[in-house]
CSV table of C-alpha atoms in Angstrom, one decimal:
chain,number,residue,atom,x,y,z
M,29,UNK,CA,-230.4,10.5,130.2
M,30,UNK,CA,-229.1,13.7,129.2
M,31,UNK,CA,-226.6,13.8,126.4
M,32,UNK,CA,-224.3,16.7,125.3
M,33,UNK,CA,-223.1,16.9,121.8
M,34,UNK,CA,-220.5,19.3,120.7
M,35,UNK,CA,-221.0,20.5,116.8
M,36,UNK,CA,-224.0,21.6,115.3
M,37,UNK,CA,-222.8,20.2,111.4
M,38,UNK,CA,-224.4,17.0,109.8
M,39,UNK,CA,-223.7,14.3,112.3
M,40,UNK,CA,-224.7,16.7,115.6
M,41,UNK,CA,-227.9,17.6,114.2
M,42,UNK,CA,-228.7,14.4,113.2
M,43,UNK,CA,-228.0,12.8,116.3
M,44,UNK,CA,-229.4,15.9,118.2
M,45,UNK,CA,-233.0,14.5,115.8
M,46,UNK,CA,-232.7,10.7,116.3
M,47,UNK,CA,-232.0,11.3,120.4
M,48,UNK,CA,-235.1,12.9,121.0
M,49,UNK,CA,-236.5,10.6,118.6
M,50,UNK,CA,-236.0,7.7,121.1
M,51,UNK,CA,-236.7,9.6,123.6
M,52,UNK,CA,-233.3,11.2,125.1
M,53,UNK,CA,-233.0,14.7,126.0
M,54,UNK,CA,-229.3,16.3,124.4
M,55,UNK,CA,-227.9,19.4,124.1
M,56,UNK,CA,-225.9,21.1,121.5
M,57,UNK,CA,-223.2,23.4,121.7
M,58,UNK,CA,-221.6,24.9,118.6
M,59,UNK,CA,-218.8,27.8,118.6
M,60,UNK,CA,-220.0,29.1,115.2
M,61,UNK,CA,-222.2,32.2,115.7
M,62,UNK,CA,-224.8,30.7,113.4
M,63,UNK,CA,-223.9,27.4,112.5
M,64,UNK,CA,-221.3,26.4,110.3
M,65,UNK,CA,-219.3,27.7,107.1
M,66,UNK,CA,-219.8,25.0,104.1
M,67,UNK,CA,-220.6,26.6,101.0
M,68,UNK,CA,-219.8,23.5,98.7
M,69,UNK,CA,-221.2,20.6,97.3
M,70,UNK,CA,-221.6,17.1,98.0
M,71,UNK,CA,-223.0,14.2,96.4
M,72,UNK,CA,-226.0,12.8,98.8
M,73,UNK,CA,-227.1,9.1,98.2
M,74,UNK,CA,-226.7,5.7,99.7
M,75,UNK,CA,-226.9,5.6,103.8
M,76,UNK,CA,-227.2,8.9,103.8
M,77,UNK,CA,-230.5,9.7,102.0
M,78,UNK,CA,-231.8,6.4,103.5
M,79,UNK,CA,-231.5,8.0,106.9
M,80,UNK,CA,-232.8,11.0,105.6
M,81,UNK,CA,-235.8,9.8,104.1
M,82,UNK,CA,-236.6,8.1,107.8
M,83,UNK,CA,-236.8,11.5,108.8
M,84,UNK,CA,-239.2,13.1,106.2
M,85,UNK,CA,-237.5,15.9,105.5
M,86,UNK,CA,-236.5,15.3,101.8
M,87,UNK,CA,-239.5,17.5,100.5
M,88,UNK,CA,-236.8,19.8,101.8
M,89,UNK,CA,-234.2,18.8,100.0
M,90,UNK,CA,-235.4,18.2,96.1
M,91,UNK,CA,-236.5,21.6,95.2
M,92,UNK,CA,-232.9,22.8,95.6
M,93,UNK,CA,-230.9,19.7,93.9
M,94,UNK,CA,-227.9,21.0,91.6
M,95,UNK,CA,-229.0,21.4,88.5
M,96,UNK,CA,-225.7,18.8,87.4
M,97,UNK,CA,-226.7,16.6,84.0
M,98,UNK,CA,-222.9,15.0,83.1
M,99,UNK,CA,-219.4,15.8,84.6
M,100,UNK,CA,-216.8,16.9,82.3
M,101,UNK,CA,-213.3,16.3,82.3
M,102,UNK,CA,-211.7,19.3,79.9
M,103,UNK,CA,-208.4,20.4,78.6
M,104,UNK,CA,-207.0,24.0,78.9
M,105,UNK,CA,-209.2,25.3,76.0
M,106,UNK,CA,-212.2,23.9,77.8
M,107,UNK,CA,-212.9,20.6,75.4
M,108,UNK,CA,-214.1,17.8,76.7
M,109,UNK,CA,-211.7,14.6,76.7
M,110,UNK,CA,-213.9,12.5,78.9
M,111,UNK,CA,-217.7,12.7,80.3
M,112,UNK,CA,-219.7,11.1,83.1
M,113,UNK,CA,-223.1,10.9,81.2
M,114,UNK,CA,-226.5,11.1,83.4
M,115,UNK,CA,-227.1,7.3,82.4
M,116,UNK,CA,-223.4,6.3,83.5
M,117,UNK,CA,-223.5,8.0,87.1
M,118,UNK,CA,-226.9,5.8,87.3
M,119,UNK,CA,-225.3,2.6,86.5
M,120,UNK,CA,-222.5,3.9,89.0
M,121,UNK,CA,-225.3,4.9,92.0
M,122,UNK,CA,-228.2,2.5,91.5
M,123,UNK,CA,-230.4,4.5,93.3
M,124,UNK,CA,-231.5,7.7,94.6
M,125,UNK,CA,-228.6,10.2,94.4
M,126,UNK,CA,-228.9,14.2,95.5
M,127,UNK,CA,-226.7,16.5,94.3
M,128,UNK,CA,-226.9,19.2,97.1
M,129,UNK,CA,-225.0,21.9,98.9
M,130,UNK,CA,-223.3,21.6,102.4
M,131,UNK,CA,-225.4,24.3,103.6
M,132,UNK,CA,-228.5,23.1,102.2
M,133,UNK,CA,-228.6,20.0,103.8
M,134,UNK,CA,-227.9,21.4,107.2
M,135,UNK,CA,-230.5,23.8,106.9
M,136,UNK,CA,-232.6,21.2,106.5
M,137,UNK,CA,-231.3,19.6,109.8
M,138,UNK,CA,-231.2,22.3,111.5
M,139,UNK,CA,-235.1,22.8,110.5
M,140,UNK,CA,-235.9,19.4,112.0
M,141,UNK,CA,-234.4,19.9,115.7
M,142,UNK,CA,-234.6,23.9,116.1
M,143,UNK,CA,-237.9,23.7,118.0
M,144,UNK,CA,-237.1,20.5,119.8
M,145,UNK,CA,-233.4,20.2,120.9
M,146,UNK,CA,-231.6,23.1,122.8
M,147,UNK,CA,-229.0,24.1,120.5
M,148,UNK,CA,-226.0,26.9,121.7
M,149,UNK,CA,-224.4,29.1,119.2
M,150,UNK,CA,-221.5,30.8,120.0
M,151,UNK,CA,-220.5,28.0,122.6
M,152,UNK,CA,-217.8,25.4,122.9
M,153,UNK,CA,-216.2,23.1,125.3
M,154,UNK,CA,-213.3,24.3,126.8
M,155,UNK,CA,-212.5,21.2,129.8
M,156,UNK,CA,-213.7,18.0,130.0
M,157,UNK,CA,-213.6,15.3,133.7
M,158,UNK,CA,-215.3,11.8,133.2
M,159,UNK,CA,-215.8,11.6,137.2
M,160,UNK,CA,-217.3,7.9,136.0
M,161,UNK,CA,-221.0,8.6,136.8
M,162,UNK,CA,-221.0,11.9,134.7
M,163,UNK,CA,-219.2,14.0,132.7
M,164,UNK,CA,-218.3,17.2,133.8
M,165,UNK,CA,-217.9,20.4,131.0
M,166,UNK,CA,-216.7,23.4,131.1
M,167,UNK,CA,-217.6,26.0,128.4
M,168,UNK,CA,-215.4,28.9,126.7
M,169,UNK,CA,-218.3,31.1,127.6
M,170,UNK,CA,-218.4,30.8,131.1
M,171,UNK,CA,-219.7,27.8,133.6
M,172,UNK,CA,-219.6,24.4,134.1
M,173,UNK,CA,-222.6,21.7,133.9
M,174,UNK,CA,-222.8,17.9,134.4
M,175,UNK,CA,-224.1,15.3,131.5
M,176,UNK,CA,-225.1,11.9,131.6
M,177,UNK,CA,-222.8,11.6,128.3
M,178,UNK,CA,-220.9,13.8,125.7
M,179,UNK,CA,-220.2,13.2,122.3
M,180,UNK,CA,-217.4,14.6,120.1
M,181,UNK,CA,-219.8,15.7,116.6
M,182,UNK,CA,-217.3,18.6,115.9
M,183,UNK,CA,-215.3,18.0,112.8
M,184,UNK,CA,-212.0,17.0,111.4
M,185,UNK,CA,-210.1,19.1,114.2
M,186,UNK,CA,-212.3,18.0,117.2
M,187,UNK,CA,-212.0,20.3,119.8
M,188,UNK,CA,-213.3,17.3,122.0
M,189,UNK,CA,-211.4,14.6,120.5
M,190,UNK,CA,-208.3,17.0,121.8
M,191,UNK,CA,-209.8,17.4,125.5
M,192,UNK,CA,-210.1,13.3,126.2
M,193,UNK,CA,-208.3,11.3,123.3
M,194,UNK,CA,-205.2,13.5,122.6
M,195,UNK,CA,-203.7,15.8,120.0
M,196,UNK,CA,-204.8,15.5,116.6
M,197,UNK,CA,-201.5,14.5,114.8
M,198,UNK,CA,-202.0,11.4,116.9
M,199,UNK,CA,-205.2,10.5,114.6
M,200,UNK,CA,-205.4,12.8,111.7
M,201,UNK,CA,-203.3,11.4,108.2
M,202,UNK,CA,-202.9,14.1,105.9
M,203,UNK,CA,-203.2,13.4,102.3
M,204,UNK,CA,-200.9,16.1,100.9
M,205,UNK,CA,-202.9,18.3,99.6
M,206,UNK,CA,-205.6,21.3,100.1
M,207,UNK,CA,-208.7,22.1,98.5
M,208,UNK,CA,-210.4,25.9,98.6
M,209,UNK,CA,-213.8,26.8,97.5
M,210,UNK,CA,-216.0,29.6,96.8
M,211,UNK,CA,-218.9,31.0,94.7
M,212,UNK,CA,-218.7,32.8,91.5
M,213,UNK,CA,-221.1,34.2,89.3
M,214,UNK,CA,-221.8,31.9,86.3
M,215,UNK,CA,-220.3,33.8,83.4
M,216,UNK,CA,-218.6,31.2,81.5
M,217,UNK,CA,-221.5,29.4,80.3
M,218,UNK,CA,-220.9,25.7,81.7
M,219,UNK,CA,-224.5,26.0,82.9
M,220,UNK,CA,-225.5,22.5,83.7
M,221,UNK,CA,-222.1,20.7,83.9
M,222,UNK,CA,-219.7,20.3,86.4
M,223,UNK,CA,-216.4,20.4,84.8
M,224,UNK,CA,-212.6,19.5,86.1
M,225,UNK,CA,-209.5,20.6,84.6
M,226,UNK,CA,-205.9,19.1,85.9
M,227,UNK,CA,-202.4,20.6,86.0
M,228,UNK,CA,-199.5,18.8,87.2
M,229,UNK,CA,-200.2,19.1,91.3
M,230,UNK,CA,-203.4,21.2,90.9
M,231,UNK,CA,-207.0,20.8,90.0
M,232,UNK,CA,-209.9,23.4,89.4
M,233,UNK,CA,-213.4,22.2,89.4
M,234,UNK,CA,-216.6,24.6,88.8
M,235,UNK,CA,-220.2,22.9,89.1
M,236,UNK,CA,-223.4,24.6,89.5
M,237,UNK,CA,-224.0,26.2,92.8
M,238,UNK,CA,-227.1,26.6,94.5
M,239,UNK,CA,-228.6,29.5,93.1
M,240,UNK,CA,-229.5,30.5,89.2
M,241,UNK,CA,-226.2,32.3,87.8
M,242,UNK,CA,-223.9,30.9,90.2
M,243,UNK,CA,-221.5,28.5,89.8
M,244,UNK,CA,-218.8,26.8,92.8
M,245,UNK,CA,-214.8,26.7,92.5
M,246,UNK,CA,-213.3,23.9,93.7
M,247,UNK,CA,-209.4,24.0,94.0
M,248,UNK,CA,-207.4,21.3,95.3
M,249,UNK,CA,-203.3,21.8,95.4
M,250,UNK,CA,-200.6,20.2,96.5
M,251,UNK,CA,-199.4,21.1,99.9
M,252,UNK,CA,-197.6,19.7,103.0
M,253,UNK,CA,-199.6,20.0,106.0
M,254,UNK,CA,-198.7,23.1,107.8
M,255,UNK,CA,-201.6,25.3,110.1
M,256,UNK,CA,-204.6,26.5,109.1
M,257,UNK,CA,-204.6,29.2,106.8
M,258,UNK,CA,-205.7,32.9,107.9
M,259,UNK,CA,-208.9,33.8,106.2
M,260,UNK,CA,-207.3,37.1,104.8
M,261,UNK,CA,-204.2,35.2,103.2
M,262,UNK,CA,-206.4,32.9,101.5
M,263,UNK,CA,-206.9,34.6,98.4
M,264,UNK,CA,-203.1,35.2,97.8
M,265,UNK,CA,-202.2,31.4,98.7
M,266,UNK,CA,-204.3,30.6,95.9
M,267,UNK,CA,-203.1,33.1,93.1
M,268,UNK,CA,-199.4,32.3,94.3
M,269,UNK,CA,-200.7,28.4,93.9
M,270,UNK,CA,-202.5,28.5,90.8
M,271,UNK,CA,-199.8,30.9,88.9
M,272,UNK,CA,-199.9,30.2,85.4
M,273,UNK,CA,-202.4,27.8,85.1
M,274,UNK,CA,-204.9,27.4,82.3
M,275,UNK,CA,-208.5,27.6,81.0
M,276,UNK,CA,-210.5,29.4,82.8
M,277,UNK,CA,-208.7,30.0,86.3
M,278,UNK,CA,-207.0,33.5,86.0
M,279,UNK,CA,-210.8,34.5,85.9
M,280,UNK,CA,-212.2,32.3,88.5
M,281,UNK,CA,-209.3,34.0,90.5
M,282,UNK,CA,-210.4,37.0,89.7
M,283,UNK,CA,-213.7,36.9,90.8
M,284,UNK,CA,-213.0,34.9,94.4
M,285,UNK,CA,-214.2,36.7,97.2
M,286,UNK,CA,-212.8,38.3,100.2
M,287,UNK,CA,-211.4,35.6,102.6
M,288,UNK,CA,-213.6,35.4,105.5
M,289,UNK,CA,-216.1,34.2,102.3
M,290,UNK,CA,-213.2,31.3,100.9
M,291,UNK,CA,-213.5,27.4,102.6
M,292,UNK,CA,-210.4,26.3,102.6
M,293,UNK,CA,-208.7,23.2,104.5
M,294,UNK,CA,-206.0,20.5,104.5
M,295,UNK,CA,-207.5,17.2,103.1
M,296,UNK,CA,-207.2,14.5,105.5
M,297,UNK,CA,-208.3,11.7,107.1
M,298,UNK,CA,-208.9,10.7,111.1
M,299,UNK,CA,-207.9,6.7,111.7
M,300,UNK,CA,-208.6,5.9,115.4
M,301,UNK,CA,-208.1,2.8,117.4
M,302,UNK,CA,-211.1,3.1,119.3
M,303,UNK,CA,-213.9,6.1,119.1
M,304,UNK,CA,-215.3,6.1,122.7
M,305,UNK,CA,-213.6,6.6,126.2
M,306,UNK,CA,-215.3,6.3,129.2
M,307,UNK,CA,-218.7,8.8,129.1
M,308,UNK,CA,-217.4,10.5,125.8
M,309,UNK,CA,-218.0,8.9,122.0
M,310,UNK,CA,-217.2,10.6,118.8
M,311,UNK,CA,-219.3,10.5,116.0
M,312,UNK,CA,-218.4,11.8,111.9
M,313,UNK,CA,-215.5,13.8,110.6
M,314,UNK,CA,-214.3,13.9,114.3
M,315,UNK,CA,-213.3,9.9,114.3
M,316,UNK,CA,-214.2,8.7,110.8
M,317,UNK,CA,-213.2,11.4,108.4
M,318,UNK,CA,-212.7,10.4,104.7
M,319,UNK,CA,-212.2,13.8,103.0
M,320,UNK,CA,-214.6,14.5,99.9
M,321,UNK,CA,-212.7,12.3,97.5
M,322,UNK,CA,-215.1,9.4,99.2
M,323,UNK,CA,-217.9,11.2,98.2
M,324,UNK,CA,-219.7,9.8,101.6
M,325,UNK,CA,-218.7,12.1,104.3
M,326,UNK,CA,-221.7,13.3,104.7
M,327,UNK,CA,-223.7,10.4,104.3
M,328,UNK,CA,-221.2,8.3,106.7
M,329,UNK,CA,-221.5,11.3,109.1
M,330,UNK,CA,-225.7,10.7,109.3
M,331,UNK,CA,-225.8,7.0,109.1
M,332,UNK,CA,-223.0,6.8,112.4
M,333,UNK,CA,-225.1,9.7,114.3
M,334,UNK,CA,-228.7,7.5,113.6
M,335,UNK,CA,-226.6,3.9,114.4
M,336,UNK,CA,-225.4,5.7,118.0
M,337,UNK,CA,-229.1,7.0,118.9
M,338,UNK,CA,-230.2,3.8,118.3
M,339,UNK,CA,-227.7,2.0,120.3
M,340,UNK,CA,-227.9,4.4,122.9
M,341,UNK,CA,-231.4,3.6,123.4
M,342,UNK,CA,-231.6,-0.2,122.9
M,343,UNK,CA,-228.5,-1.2,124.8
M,344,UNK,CA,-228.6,-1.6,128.6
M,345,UNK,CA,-225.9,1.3,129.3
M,346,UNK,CA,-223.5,3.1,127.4
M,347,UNK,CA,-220.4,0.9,127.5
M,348,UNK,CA,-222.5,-1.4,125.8
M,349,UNK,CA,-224.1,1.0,123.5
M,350,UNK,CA,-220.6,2.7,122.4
M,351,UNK,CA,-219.0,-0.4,121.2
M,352,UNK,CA,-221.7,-1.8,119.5
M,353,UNK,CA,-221.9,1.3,117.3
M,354,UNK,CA,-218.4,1.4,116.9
M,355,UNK,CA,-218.4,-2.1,115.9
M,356,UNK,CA,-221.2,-1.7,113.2
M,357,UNK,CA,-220.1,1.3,111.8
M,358,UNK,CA,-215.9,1.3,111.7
M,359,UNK,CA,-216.1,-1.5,109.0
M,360,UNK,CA,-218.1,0.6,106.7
M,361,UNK,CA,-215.7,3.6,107.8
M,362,UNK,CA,-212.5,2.2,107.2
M,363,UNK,CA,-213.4,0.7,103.9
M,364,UNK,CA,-214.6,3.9,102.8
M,365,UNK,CA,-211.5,5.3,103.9
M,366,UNK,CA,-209.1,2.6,102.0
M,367,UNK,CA,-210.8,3.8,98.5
M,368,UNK,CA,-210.3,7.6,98.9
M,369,UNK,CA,-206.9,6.9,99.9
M,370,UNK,CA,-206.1,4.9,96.7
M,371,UNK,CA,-207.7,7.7,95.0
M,372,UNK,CA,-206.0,10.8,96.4
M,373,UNK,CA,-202.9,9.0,95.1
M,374,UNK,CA,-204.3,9.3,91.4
M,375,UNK,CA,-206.1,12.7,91.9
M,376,UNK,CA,-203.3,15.1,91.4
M,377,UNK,CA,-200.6,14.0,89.1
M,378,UNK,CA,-197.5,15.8,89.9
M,379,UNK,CA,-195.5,15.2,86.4
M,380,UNK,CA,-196.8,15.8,82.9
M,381,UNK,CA,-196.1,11.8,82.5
M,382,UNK,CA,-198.6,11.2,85.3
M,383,UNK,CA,-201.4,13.9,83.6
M,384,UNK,CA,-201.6,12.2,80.4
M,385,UNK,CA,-201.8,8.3,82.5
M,386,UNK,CA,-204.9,10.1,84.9
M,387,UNK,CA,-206.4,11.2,81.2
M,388,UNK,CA,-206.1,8.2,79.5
M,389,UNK,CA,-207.4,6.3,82.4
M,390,UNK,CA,-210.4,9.1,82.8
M,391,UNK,CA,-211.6,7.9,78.9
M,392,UNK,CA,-211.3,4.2,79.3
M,393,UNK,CA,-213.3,4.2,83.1
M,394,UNK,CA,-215.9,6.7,82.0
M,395,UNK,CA,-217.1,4.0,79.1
M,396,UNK,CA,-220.1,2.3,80.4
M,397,UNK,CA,-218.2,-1.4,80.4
M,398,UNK,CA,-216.2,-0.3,83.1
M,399,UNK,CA,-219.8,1.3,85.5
M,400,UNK,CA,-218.9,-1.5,88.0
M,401,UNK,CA,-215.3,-0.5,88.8
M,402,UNK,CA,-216.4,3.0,89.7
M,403,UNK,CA,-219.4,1.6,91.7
M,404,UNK,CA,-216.8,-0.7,93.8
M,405,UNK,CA,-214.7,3.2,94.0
M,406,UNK,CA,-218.1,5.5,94.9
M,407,UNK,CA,-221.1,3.5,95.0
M,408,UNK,CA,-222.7,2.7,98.1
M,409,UNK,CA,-226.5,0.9,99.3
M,410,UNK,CA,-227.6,1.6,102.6
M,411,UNK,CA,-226.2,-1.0,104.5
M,412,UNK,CA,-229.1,-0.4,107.3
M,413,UNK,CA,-232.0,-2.6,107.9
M,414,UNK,CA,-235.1,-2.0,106.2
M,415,UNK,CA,-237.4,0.6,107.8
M,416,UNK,CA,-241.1,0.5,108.4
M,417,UNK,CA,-243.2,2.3,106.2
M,418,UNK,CA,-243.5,5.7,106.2
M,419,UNK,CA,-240.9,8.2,107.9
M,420,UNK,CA,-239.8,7.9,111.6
M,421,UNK,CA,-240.8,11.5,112.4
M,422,UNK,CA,-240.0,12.4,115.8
């Protein structure tokens, strides 16, 4: 079986490890020239770091954990009015938990497959024909080759969700808002605290970044969905946005980058009816996306990418092998899903009424009576089956 997979992020490379791990050749094609932008954070636990310890590579993940010790929820003079302590985000997690940047973790990934899996920069799908025994693909680059399978691993705005399910307002439920983010040198002094600051329709968040000095911005905003945003309007979006606001943002505004260096994107989420057609499955953001206020897109993205490999090879062919993945992991999606939707409507406040209900509610959850409330919101076991010992290398 040969298998190609479109996206080189977390669930490609992943799959990309866990396929040649069960012995099945792939391929991976991804349009970035050297993988993908994602210079922010994300909280790495549950499924996620399960899946990752089966593949040994977490001695490749500690030494660069962010350096995070409590989460701080300030006013506009930059006092604290409610704290997640180190002991309360324990009672929360119960269990391993890996503050880590995007980047970080795909480099890690990346590591793992580079020598063993045939990976395309620079490449994408541009046409797709199931002819029924194979799936035909044509690239943007030039040529055409035949697969035993493909799978959709490329993102929120699937290029090959597009080519065989349909147009993406068909799937994708925009939350109202958007979030930016870039890095900033650390000249405030928040040091070891991530830190989040609300306005009526606007939030700015700063945590520690991956390297000494440096710090991330977070911005999330109110917004109707509309197209993407230009790279080289992205920085005046964001000071026509953020106008006025306080604490420390005319400064963190200041200092953002050019904007080929600012993330930026609609928050959203992709509900499906079904994630496989014929010889074509999707796997992560590209069927199950949850945005970041789930704090398990990442570790959703690896745990469907290792639950596909394994059906893939255990199931007699891949009808069989689709919808039993599906079936296992939707569930898990789709609850995921619920949660972050509930809490995008609490996020951003758009009245001052509403601010002073989100920071009365942040002081009564972040007492340690109420740990099991935000465990039911963010907490999350590995709901796969135990391993053997030691790491499934491949």
């Amino acid at each position: 079986m040969r298998v190609l997979i479109s996206g080189a992020g977390i669930a490609g490379l992943t799959l990309a490890y866990w396929l040649r791990h069960r012995g099945i050749e792939s391929v991976v094609v991804e349009r970035a020239p050297h993988g993908r932008l994602g210079g922010y954070g994300v909280d790495f636990f549950g499924t996620g770091y399960d899946v990752a310890t089966r593949m040994g590579i977490l001695d490749r993940l500690t030494p660069h954990r962010l350096p995070v010790d409590a989460v701080e929820f300030v006013d506009a003079s930059g006092s604290s009015q409610a704290s997640l302590t180190p002991e309360l985000l324990e009672r929360v997690i119960r269990g391993p938990h890996l503050p880590l940047m995007h980047t970080t973790l795909e480099g890690a990934l990346l590591d793992a497959v580079a020598t063993e899996v045939e990976i395309r920069f620079g490449e994408s799908i541009a046409e797709v024909r199931d002819t029924g025994t194979a799936v035909e693909v044509g690239f943007t680059g030039g040529g055409r080759e035949r697969f035993d399978l493909l799978v959709g691993a490329d993102g929120i705005h699937s290029r090959t969700r597009e080519l065989v399910f349909g147009h993406e307002r068909r799937f994708v439920r925009h939350l109202g808002c958007r979030l930016a983010s870039y890095p900033v040198t650390d000249r405030y002094g928040w040091g070891r605290v991530r830190a989040h600051y609300t306005e009526p329709g606007r939030q700015v968040v700063v945590y520690p970044g991956g390297e000494p000095g440096r710090l991330v911005t977070l911005l999330l905003f109110r917004s109707p969905y509309g197209e993407s945003v230009p790279r080289e309007r992205r920085p005046d979006l964001l000071r026509a946005r953020f106008d006025g606001a306080g604490w420390i943002t005319p400064s963190l505004l200041d200092d953002a980058p050019e904007g080929k260096s600012i993330f930026m994107d609609a928050m959203a989420q992709v509900v499906m009816p079904t994630w496989h057609r014929g010889r074509v499955a999707l796997v992560g953001d590209a069927c199950g996306c949850m945005t970041m206020l789930s704090a398990q897109g990442v570790s959703m993205a690896m745990a469907g990418a290792y639950v596909l490999a394994e059906a893939l090879a255990s199931e007699p062919g891949h009808e069989s092998a689709f919808a039993r993945y599906q079936e296992r992991m939707r569930p898990q999606v789709r609850r995921r899903q619920r949660n972050a939707l509930l809490f995008a409507r609490m996020l951003l406040p758009v009245t001052r009424a509403g601010l002073t209900t989100q920071s009365l509610t942040n002081r009564l959850i972040t007492r340690r009576p109420f740990a099991p409330v935000l465990r039911r919101q963010f907490g999350a076991d590995s709901f796969l089956p135990p391993a053997t010992a030691g790491p499934e290398r491949g």
